[in-house]
PDB file of C-alpha atoms in Angstrom:
ATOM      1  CA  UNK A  15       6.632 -11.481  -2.841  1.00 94.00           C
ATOM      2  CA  UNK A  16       3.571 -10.287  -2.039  1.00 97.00           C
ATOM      3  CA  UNK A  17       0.246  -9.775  -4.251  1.00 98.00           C
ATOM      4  CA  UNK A  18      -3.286  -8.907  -3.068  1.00 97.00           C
ATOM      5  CA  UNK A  19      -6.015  -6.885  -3.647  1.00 97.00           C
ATOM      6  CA  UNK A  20      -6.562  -4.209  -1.595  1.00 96.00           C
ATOM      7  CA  UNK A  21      -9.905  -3.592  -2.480  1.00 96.00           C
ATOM      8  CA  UNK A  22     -12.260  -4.351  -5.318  1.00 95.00           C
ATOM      9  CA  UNK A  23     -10.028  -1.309  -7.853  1.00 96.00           C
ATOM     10  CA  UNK A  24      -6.740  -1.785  -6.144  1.00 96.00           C
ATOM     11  CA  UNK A  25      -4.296  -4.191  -6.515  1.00 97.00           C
ATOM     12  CA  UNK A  26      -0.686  -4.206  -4.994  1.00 97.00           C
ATOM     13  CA  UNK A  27       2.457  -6.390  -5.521  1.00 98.00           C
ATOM     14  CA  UNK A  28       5.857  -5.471  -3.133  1.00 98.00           C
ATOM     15  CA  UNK A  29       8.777  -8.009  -3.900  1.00 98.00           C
ATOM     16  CA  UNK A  30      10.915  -6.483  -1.019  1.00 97.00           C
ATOM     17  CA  UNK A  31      12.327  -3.610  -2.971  1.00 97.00           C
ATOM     18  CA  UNK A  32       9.408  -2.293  -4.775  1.00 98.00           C
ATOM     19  CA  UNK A  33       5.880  -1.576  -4.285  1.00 97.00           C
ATOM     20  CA  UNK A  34       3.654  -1.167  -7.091  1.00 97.00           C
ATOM     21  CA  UNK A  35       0.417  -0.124  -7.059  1.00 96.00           C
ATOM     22  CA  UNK A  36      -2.421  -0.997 -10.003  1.00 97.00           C
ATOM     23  CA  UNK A  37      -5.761   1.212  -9.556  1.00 95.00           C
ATOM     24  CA  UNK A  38      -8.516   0.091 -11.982  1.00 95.00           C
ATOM     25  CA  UNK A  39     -11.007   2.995 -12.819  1.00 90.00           C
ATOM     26  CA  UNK A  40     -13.110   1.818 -15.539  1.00 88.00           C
ATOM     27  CA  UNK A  41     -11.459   0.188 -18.587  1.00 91.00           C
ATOM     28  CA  UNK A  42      -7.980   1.349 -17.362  1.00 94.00           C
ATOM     29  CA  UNK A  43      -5.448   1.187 -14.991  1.00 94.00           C
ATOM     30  CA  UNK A  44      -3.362   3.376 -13.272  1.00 94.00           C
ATOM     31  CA  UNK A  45       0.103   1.886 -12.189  1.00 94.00           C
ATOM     32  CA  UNK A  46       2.579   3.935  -9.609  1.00 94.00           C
ATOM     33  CA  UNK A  47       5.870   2.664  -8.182  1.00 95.00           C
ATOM     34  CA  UNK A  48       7.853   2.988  -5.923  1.00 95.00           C
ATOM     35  CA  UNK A  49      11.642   1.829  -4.779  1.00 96.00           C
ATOM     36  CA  UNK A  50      11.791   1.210  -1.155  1.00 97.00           C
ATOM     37  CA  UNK A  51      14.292   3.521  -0.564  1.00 96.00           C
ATOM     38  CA  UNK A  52      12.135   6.481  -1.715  1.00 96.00           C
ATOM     39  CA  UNK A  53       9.579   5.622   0.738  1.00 95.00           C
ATOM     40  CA  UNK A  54       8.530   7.462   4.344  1.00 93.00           C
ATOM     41  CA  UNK A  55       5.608   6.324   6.043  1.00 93.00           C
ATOM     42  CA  UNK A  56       3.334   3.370   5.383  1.00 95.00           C
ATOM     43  CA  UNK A  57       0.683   2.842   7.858  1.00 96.00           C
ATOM     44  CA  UNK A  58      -2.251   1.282   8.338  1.00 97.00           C
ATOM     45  CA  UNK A  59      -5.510   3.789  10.129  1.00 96.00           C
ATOM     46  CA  UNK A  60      -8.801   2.856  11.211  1.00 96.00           C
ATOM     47  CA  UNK A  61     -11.235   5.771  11.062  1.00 96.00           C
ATOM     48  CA  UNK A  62     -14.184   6.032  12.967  1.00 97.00           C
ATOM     49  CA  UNK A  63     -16.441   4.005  11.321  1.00 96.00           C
ATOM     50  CA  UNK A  64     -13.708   1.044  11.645  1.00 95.00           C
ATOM     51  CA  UNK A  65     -12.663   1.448   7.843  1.00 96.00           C
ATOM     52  CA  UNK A  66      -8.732   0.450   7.819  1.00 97.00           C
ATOM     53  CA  UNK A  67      -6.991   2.723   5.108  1.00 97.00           C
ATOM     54  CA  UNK A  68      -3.717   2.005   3.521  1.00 97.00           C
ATOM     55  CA  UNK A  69      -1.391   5.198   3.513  1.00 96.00           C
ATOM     56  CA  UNK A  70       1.941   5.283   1.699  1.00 96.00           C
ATOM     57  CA  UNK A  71       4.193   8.651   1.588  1.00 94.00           C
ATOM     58  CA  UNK A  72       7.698   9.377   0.208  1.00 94.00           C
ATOM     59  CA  UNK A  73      10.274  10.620   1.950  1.00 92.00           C
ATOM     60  CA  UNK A  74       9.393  13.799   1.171  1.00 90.00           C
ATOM     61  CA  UNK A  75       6.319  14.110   3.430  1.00 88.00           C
ATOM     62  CA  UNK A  76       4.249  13.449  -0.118  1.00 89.00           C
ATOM     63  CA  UNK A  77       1.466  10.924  -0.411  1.00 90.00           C
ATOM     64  CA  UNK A  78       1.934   8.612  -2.283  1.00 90.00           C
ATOM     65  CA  UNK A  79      -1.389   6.856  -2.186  1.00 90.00           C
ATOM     66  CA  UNK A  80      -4.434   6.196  -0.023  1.00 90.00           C
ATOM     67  CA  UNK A  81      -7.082   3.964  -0.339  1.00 93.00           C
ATOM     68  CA  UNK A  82      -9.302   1.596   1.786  1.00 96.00           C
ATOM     69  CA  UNK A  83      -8.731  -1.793   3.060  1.00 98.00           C
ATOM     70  CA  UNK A  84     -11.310  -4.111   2.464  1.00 97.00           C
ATOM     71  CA  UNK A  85     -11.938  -6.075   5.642  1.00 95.00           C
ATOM     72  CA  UNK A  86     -10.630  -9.562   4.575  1.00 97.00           C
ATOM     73  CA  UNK A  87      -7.509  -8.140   3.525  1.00 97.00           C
ATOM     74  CA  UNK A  88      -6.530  -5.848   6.495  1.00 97.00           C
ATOM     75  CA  UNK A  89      -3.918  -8.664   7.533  1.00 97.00           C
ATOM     76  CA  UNK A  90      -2.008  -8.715   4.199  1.00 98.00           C
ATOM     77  CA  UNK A  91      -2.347  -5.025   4.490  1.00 98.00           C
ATOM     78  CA  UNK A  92      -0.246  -5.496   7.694  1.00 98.00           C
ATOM     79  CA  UNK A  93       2.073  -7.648   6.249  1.00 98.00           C
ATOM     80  CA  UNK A  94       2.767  -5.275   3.648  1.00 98.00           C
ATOM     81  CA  UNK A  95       3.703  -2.343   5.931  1.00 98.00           C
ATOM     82  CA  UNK A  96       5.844  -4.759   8.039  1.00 98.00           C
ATOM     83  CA  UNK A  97       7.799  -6.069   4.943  1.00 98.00           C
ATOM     84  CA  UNK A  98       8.357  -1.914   4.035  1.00 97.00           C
ATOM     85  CA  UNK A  99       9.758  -1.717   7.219  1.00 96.00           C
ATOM     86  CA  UNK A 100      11.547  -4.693   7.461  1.00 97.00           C
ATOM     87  CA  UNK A 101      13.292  -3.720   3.945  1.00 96.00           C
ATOM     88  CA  UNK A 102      13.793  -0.397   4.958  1.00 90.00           C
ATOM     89  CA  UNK A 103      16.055  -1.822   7.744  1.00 86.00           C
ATOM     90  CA  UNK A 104      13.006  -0.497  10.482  1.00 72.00           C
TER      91      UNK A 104
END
């Protein structure tokens, strides 16, 4: 299982079949989820400033969600993408 923040509003929890994602905008939050099998792409960019972002899609081509990665967290950011792909048999 994992659980981390993402960033300072963005907390995510994937237990090898589904990813949930918890956005805090003021007093509330925002959950989404998401079975791996409806999933498409999950990757991990760096723009130009260096800024990694998190980017989920179904398999439809739609996003899912986006957000940033803060620094100390880009490498349970990776191991979140490579536990999506290892559960969708990738």
């Amino acid at each position: 299982m994992l659980e981390f923040w993402l960033n300072e509003y963005t907390f995510v929890t994937f237990d090898g079949r589904v990813l949930e994602i918890f956005e805090v905008s003021g007093p509330s939050v925002k959950g989404k989820r998401a079975h791996v099998a409806t999933l498409g792409a999950v990757t991990l960019e760096t723009d130009r400033a260096g800024r990694v972002s998190l980017g989920v899609k179904s398999i439809k081509g739609m996003a899912v969600h986006a957000s940033f990665v803060d620094e100390q967290q880009v490498r349970w950011a990776q191991q979140l993408v490579a536990a999506i792909t290892a559960a969708r048999g990738g």
